[in-house]
PDB file of C-alpha atoms in Angstrom:
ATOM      1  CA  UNK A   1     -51.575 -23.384  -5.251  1.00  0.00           C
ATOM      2  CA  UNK A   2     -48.257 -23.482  -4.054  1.00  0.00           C
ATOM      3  CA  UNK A   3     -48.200 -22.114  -0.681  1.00  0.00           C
ATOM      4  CA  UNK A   4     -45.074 -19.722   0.229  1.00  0.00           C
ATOM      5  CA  UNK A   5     -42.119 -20.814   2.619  1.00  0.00           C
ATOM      6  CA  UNK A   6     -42.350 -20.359   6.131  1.00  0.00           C
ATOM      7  CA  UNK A   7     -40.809 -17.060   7.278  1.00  0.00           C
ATOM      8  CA  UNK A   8     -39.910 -18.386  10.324  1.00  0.00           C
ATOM      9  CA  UNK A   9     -38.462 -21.231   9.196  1.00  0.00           C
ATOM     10  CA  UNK A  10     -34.492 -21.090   9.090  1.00  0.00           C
ATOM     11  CA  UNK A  11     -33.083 -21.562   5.879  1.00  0.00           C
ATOM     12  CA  UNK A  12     -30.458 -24.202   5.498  1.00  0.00           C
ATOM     13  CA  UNK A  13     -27.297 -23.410   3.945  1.00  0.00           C
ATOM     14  CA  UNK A  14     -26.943 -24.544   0.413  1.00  0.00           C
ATOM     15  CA  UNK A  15     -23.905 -25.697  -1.539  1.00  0.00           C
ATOM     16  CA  UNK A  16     -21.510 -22.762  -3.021  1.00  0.00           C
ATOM     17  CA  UNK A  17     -22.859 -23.330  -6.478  1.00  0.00           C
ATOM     18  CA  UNK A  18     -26.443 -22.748  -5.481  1.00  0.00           C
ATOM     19  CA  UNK A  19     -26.483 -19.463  -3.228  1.00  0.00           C
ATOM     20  CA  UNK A  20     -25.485 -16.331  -4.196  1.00  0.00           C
ATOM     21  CA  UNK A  21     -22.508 -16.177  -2.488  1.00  0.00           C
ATOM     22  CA  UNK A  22     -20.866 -18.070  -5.267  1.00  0.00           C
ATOM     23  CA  UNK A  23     -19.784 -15.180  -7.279  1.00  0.00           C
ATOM     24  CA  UNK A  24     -16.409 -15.038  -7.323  1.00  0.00           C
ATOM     25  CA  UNK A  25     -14.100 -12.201  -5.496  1.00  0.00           C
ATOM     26  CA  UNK A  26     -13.125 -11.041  -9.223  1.00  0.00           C
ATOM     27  CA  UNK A  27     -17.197 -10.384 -10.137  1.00  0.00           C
ATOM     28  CA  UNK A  28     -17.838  -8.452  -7.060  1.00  0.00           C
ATOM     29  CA  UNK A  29     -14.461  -6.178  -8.282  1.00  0.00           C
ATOM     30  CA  UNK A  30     -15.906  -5.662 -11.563  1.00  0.00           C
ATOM     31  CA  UNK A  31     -19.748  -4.747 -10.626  1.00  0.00           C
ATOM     32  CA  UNK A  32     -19.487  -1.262 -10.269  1.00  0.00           C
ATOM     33  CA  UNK A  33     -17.845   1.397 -12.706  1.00  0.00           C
ATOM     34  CA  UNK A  34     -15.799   2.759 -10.067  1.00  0.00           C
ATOM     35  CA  UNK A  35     -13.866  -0.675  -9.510  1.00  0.00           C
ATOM     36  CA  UNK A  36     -13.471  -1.449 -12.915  1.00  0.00           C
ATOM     37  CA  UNK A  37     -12.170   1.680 -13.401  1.00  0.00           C
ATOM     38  CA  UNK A  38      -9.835   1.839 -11.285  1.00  0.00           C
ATOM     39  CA  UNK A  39      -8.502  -1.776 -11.732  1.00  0.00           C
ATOM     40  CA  UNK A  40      -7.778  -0.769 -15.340  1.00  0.00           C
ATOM     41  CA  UNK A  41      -5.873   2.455 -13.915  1.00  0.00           C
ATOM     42  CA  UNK A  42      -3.911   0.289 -11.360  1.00  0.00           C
ATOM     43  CA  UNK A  43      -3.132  -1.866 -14.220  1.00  0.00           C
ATOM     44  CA  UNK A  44      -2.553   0.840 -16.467  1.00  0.00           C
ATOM     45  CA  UNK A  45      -0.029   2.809 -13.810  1.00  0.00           C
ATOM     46  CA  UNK A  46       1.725  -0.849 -12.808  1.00  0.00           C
ATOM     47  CA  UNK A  47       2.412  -1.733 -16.301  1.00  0.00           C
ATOM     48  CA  UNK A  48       4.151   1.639 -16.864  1.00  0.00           C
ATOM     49  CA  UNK A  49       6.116   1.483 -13.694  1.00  0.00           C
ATOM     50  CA  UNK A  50       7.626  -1.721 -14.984  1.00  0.00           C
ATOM     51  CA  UNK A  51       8.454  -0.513 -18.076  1.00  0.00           C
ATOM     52  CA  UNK A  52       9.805   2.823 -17.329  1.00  0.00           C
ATOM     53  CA  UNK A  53      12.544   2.720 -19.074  1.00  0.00           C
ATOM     54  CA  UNK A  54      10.803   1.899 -22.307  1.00  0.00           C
ATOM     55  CA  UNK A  55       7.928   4.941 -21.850  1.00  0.00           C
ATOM     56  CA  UNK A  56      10.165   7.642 -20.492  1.00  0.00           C
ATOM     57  CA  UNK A  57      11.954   9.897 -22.687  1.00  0.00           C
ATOM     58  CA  UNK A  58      14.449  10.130 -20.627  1.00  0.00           C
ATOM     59  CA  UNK A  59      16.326   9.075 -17.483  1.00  0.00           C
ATOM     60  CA  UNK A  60      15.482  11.990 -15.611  1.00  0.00           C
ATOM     61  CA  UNK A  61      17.999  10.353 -12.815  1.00  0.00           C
ATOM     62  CA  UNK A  62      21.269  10.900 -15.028  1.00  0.00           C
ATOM     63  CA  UNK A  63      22.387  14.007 -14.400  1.00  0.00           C
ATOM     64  CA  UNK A  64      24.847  14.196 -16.587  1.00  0.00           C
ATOM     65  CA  UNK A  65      21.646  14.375 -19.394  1.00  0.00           C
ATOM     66  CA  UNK A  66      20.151  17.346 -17.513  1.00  0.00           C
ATOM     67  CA  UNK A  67      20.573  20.630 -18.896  1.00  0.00           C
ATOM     68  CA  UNK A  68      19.571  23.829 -16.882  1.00  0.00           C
ATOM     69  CA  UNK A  69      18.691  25.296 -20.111  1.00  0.00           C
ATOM     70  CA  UNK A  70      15.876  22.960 -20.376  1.00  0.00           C
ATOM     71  CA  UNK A  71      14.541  24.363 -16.815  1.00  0.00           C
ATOM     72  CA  UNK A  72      10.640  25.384 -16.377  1.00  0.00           C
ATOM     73  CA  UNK A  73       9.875  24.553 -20.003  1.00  0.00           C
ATOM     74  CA  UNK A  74       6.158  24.766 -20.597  1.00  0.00           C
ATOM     75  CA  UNK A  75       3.697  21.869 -21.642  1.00  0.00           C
ATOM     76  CA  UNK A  76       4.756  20.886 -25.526  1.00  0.00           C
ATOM     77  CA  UNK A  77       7.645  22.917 -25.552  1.00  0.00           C
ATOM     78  CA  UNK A  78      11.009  21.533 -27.316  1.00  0.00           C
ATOM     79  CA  UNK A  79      13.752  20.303 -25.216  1.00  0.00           C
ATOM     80  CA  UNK A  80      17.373  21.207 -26.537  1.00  0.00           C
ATOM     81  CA  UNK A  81      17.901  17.789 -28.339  1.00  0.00           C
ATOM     82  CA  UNK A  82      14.904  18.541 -30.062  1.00  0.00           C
ATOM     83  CA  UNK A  83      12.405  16.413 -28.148  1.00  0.00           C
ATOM     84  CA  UNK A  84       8.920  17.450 -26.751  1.00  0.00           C
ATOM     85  CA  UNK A  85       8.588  17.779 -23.575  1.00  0.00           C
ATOM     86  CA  UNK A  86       4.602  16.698 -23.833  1.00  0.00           C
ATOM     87  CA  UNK A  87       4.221  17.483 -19.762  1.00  0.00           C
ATOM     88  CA  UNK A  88       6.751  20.541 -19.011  1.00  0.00           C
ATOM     89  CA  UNK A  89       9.958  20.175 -17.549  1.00  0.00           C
ATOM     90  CA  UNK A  90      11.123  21.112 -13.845  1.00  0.00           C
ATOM     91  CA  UNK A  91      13.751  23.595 -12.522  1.00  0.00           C
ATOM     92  CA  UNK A  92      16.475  21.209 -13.056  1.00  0.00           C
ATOM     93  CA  UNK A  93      15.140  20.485 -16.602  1.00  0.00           C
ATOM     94  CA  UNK A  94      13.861  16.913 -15.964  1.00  0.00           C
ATOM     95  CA  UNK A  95      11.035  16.276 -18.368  1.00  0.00           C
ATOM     96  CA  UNK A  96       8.144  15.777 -15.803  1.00  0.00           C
ATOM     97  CA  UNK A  97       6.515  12.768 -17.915  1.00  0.00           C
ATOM     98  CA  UNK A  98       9.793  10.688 -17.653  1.00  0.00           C
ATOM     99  CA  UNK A  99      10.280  12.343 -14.083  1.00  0.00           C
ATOM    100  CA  UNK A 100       6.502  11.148 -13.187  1.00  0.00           C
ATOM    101  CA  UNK A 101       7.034   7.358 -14.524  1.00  0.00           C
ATOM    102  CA  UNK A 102       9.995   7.352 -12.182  1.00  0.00           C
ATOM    103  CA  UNK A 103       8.449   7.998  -9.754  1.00  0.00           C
ATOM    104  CA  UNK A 104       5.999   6.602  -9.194  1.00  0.00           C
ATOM    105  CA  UNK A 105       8.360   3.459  -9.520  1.00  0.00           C
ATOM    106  CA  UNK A 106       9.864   4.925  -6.485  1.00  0.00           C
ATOM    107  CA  UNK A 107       6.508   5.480  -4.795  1.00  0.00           C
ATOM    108  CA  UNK A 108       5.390   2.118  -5.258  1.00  0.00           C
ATOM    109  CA  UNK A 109       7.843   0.360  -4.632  1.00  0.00           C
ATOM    110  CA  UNK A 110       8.362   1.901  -1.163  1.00  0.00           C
ATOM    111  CA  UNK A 111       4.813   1.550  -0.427  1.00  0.00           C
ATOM    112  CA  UNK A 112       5.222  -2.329  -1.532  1.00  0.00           C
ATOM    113  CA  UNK A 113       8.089  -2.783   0.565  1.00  0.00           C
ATOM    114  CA  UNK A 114       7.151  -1.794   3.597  1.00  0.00           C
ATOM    115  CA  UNK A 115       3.861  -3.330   3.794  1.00  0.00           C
ATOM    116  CA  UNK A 116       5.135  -6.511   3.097  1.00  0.00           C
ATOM    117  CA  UNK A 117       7.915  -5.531   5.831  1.00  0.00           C
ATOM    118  CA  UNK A 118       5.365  -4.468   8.460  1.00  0.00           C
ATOM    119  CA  UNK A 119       3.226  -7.073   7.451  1.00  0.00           C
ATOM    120  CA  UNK A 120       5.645 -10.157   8.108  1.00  0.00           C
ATOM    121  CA  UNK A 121       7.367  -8.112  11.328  1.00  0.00           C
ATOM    122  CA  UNK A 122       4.028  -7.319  12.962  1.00  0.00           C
ATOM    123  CA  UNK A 123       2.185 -10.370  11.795  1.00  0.00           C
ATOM    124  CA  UNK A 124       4.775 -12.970  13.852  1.00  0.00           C
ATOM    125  CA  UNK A 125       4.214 -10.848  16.166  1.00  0.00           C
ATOM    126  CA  UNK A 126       1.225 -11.131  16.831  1.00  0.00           C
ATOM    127  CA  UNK A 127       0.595 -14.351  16.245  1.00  0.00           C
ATOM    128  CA  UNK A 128       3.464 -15.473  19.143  1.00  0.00           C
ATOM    129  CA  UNK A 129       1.669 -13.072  21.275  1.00  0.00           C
ATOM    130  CA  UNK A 130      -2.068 -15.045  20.508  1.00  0.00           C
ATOM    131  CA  UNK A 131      -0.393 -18.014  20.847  1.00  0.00           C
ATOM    132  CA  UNK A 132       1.650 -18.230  24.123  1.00  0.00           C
ATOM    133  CA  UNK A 133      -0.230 -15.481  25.571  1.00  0.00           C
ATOM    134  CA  UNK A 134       0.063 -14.467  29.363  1.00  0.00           C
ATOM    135  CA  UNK A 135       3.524 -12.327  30.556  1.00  0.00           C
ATOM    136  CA  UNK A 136       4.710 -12.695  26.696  1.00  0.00           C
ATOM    137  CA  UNK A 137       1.477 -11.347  25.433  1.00  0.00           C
ATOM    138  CA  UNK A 138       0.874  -8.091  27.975  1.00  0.00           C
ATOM    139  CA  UNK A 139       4.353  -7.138  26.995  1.00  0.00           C
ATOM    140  CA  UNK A 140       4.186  -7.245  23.306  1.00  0.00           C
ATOM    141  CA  UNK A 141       1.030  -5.601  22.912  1.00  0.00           C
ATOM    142  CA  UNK A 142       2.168  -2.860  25.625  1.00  0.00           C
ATOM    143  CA  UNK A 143       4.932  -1.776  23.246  1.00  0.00           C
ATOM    144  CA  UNK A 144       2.182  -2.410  20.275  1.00  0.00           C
ATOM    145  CA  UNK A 145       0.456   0.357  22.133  1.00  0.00           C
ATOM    146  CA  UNK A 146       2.983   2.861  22.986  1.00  0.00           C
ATOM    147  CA  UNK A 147       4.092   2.896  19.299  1.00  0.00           C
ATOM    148  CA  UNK A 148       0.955   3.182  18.114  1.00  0.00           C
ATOM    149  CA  UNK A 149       0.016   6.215  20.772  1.00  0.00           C
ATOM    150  CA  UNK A 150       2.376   7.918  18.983  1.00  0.00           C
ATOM    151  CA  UNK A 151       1.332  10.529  15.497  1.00  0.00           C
ATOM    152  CA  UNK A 152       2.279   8.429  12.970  1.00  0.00           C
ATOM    153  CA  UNK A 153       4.179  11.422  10.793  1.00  0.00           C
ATOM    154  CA  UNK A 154       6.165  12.869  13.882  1.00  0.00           C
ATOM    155  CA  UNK A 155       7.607   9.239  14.767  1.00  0.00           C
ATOM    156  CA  UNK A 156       8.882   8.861  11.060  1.00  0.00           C
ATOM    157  CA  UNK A 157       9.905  12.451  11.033  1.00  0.00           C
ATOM    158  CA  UNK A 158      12.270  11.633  13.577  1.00  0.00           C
ATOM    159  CA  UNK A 159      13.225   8.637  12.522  1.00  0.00           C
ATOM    160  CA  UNK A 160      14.561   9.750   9.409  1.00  0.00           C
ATOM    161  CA  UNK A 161      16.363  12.678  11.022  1.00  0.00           C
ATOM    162  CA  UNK A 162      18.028  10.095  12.685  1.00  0.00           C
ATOM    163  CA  UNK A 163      18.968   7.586  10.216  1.00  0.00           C
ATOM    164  CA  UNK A 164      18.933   9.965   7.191  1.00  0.00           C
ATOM    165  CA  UNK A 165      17.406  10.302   3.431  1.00  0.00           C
ATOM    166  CA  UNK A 166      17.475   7.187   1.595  1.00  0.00           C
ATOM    167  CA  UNK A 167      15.327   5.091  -0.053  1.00  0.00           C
ATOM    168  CA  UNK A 168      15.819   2.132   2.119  1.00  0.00           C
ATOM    169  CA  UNK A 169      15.661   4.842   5.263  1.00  0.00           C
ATOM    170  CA  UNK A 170      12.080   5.655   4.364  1.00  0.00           C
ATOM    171  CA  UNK A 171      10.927   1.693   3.949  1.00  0.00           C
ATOM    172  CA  UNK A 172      12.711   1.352   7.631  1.00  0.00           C
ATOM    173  CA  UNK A 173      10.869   4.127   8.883  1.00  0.00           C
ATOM    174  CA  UNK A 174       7.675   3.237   7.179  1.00  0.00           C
ATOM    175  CA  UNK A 175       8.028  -0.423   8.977  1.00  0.00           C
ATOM    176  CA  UNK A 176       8.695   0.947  12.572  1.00  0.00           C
ATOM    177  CA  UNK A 177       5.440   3.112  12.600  1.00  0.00           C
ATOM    178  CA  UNK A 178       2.991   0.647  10.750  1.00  0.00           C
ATOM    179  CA  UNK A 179       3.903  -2.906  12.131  1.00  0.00           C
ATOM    180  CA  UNK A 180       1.991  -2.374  14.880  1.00  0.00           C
ATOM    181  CA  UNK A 181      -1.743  -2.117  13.256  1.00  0.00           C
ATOM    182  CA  UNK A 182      -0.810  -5.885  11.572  1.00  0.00           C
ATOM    183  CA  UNK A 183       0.167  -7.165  15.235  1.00  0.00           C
ATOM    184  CA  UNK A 184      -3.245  -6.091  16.883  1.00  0.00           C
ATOM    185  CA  UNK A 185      -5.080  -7.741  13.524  1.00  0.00           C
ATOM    186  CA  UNK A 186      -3.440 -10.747  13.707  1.00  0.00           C
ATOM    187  CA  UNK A 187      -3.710 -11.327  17.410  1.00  0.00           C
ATOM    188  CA  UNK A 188      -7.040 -10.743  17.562  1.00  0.00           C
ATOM    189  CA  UNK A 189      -7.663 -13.533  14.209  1.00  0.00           C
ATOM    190  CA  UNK A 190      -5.354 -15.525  15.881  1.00  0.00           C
ATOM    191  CA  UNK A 191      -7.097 -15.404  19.400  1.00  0.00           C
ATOM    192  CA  UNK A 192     -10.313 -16.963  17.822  1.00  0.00           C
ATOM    193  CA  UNK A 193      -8.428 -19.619  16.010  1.00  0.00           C
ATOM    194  CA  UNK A 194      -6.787 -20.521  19.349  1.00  0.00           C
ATOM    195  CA  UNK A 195      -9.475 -21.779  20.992  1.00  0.00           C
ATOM    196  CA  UNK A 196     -10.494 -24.140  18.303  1.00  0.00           C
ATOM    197  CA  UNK A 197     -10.460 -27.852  17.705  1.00  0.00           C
ATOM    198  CA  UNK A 198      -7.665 -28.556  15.216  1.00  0.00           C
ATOM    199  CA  UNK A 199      -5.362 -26.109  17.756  1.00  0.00           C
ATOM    200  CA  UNK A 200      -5.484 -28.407  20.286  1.00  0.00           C
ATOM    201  CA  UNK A 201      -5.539 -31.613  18.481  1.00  0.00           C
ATOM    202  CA  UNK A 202      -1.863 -30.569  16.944  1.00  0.00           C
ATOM    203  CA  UNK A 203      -0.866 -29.492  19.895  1.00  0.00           C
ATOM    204  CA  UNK A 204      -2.195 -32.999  21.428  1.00  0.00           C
ATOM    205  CA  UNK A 205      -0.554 -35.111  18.805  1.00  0.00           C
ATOM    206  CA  UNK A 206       2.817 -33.245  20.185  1.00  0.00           C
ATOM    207  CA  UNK A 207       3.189 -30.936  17.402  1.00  0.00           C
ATOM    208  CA  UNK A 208       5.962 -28.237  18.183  1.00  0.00           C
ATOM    209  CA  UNK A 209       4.615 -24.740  18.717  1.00  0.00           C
ATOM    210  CA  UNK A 210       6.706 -23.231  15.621  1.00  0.00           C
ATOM    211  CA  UNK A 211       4.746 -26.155  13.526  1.00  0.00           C
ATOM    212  CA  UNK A 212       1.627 -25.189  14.498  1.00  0.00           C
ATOM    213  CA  UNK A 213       1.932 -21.417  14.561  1.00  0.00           C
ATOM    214  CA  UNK A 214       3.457 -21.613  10.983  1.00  0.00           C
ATOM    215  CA  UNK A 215       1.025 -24.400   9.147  1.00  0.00           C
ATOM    216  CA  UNK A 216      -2.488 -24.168  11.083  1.00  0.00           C
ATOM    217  CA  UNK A 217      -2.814 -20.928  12.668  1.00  0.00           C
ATOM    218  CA  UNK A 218      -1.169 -18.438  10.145  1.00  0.00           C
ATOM    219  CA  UNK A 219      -3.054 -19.903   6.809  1.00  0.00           C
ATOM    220  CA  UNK A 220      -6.520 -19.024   8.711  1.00  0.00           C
ATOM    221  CA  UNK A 221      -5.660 -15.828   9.768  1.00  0.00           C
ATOM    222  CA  UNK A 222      -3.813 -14.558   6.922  1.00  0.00           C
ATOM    223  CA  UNK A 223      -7.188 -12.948   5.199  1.00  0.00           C
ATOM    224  CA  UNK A 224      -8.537 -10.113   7.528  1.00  0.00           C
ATOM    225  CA  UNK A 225      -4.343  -9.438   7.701  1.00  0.00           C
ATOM    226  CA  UNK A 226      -4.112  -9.338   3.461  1.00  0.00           C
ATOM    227  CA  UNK A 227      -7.212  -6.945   3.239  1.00  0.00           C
ATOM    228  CA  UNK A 228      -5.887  -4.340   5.748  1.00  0.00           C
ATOM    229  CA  UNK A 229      -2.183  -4.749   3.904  1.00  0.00           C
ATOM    230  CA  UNK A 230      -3.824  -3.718   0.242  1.00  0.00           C
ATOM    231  CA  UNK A 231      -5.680  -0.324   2.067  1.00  0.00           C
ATOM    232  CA  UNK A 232      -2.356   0.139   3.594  1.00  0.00           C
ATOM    233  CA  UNK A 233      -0.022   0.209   0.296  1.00  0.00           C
ATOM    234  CA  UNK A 234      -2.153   3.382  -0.109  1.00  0.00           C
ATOM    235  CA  UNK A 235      -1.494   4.678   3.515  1.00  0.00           C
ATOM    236  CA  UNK A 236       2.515   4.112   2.935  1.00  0.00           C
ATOM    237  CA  UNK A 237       2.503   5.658  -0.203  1.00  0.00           C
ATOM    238  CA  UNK A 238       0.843   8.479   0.990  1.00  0.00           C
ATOM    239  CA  UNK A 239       3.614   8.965   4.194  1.00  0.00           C
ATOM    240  CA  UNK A 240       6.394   8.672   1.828  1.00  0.00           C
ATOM    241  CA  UNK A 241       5.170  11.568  -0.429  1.00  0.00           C
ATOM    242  CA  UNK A 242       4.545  13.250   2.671  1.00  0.00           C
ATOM    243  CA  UNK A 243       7.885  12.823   4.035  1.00  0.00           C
ATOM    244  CA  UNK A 244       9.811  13.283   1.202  1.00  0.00           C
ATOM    245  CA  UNK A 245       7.546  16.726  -0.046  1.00  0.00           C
ATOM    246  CA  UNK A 246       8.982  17.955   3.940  1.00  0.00           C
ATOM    247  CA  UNK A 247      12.413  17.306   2.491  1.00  0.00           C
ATOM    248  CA  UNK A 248      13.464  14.196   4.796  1.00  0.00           C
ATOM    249  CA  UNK A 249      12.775  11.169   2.339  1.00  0.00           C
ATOM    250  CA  UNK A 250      14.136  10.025  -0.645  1.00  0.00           C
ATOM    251  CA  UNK A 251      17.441  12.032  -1.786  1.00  0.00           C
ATOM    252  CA  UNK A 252      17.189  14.687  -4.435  1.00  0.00           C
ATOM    253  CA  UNK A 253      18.917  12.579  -7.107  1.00  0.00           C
ATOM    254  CA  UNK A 254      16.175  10.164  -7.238  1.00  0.00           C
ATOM    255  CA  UNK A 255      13.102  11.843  -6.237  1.00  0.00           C
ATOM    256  CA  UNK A 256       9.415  10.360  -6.112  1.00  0.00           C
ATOM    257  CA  UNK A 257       6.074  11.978  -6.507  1.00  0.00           C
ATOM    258  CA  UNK A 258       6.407  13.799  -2.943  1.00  0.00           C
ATOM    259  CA  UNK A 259       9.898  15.451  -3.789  1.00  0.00           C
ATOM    260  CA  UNK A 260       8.215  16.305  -7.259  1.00  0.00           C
ATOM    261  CA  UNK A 261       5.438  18.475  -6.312  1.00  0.00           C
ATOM    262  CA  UNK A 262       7.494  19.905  -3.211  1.00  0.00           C
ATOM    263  CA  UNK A 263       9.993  21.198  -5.905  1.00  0.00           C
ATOM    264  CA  UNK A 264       7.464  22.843  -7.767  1.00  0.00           C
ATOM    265  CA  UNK A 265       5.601  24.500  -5.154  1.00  0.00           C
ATOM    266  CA  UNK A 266       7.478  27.426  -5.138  1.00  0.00           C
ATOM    267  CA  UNK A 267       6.722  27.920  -8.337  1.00  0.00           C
ATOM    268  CA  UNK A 268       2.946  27.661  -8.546  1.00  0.00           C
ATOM    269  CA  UNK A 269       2.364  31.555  -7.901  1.00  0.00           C
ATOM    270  CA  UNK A 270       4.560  32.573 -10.510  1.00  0.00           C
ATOM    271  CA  UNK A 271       2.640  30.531 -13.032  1.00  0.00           C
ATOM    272  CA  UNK A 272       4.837  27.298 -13.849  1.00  0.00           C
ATOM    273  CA  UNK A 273       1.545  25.359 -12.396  1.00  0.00           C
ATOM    274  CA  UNK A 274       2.565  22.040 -14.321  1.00  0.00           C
ATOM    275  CA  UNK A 275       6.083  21.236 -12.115  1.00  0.00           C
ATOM    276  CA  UNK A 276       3.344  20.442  -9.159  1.00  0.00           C
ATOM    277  CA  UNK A 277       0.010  19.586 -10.603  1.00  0.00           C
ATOM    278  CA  UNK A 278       1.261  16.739 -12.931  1.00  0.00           C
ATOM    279  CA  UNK A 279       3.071  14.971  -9.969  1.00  0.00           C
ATOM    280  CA  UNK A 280       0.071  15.163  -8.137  1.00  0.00           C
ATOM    281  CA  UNK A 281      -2.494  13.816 -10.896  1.00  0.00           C
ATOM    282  CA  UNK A 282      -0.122  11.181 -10.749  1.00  0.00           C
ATOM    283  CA  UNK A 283      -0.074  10.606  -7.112  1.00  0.00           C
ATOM    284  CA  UNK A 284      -3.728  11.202  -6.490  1.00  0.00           C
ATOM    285  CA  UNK A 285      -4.626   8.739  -9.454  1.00  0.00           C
ATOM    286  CA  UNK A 286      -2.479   5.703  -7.675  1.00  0.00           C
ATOM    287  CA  UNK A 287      -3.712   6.596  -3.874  1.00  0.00           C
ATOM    288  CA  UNK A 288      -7.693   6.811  -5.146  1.00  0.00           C
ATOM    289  CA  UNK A 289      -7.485   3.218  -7.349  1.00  0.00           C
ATOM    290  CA  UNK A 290      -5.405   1.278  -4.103  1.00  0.00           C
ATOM    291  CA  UNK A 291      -8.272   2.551  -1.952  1.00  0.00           C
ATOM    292  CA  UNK A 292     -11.032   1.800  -4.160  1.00  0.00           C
ATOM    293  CA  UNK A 293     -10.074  -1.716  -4.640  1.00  0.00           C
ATOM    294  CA  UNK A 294      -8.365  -2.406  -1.256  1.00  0.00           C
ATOM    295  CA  UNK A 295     -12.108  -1.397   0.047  1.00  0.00           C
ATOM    296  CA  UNK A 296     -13.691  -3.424  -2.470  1.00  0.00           C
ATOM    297  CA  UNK A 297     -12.189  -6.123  -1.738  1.00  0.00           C
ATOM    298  CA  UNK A 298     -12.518  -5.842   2.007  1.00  0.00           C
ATOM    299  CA  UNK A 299     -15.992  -5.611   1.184  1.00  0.00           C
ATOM    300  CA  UNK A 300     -16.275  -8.874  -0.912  1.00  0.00           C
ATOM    301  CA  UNK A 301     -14.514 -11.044   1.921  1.00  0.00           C
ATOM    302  CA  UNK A 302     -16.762  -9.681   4.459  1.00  0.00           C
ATOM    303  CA  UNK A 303     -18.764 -12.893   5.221  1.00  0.00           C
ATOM    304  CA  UNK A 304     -21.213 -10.437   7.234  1.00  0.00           C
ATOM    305  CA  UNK A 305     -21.962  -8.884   3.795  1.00  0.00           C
TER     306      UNK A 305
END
């Protein structure tokens, strides 16, 4: 009979291909419903943010093709040119499916923008900081902190009172009160891979500090920095509806998902329900899949898991 392993015994780690760990990052997305399903709506609300123009009835940012008349139409109601308007139409007679697809262009794109801002700003950041450490160090994560003891919606508040409404205002704003949380990640990644052995053999060989900073720290530290950045595209578009719902983001000419339901909550109590609820679907449906798969994938590069 073949007697059983040793409990005790330690077991000894196996090639990729033999352990269960060799399941790919794309497998773990796909094992439960929830992941697949919201993949296939990420991929579903990407695809028609690209192609916008080609889904939307209209432009719902010409003006000159608004007509007041059109105003708070209903659901399936006919537009003057004889079009439906399948999802209503606002108070300035955009129709809210073409006004939605633009928007959420809008939305994502500022969200995309500014994480990949805040994550190259605060990520050099923090990796000089791991790097030369001592007086350089203390200082940069001191102002690290006293941005980061700050709310997070009151500092872009202000910011945009200052600079004023604008796309590319918002994505400035949304940089200057998120690069901070990539810093501390990659200075604390960075602070293990310091200590090392292929650190201080560059650095032995006479390597410059830019050289290794750029080819041998950053490409070991970039993961835990990635995972945080895809949770975060949720997190930015999130502050940008926020912002621009309190009437100090994007400019009323071109508005996104936040500026869409803040126009149409004045008219939920008189009935016209759709001017707010449709924006939000929208918004809700594209925060709720970022998460779910931003967390996913945390999960999957876990090595503790």
């Amino acid at each position: 009979m073949a007697q059983s392993p040793n409990p005790g015994r330690t077991r000894t780690v196996q090639p990729l291909a033999d352990t269960p760990q060799r399941a790919s990052i794309l497998k773990k997305l796909h094992a439960r419903p929830t992941v697949r399903g919201s993949v296939i709506a990420l991929a579903i609300l990407i695809i028609l943010v690209v192609f916008a123009p080609y889904f939307a009835p209209q432009n719902p940012y010409d003006l000159a093709n608004l007509s007041l008349m059109d105003g708070r139409l209903a659901p399936r109601q006919a537009l003057m040119d004889g079009s439906i308007a399948w999802l209503g139409t606002d108070d300035q007679g955009r129709d809210m499916l073409s006004a939605i697809l633009y928007g959420l262009r809008i939305s994502l794109m500022v969200g995309l923008s500014a994480v990949v801002l805040a994550t190259a700003v605060g990520g050099a950041i923090g990796l000089v900081a791991a790097y030369i450490g001592g007086v350089v160090d203390t200082v940069l994560m001191r102002i690290v902190d006293f941005i980061l003891g700050f709310p997070t919606i009151l500092v872009a508040l202000v910011l945009l009172v200052v600079l004023g409404r604008g796309v590319d205002k918002v994505i400035l704003a949304l940089v200057l009160v998120q690069w901070g949380h990539y810093a501390r990640i990659m200075r604390s990644r960075a602070l293990q891979e310091r200590r090392k052995e292929y650190v201080e053999a560059a650095a032995n060989l006479g390597f410059p500090a830019w050289r290794i900073m750029l080819f041998h720290l950053l490409p070991n530290c970039l993961g835990p920095v990635m995972v945080f950045a895809t949770i975060q595209i949720a997190t930015a578009i999130a502050l940008e509806a926020t912002l621009s719902f309190l009437g100090v983001g994007v400019p009323i000419t071109e508005p996104s998902l936040g500026l869409l339901i803040s126009n149409g909550f004045q008219y939920l109590l008189s009935g016209d329900y759709w001017i707010s609820l449709f924006p939000g679907i929208a918004l809700l449906l594209l925060i709720l899949s970022i998460n779910i798969v931003g967390d996913r994938l945390r999960e999957s590069l876990d090595p503790k898991r």
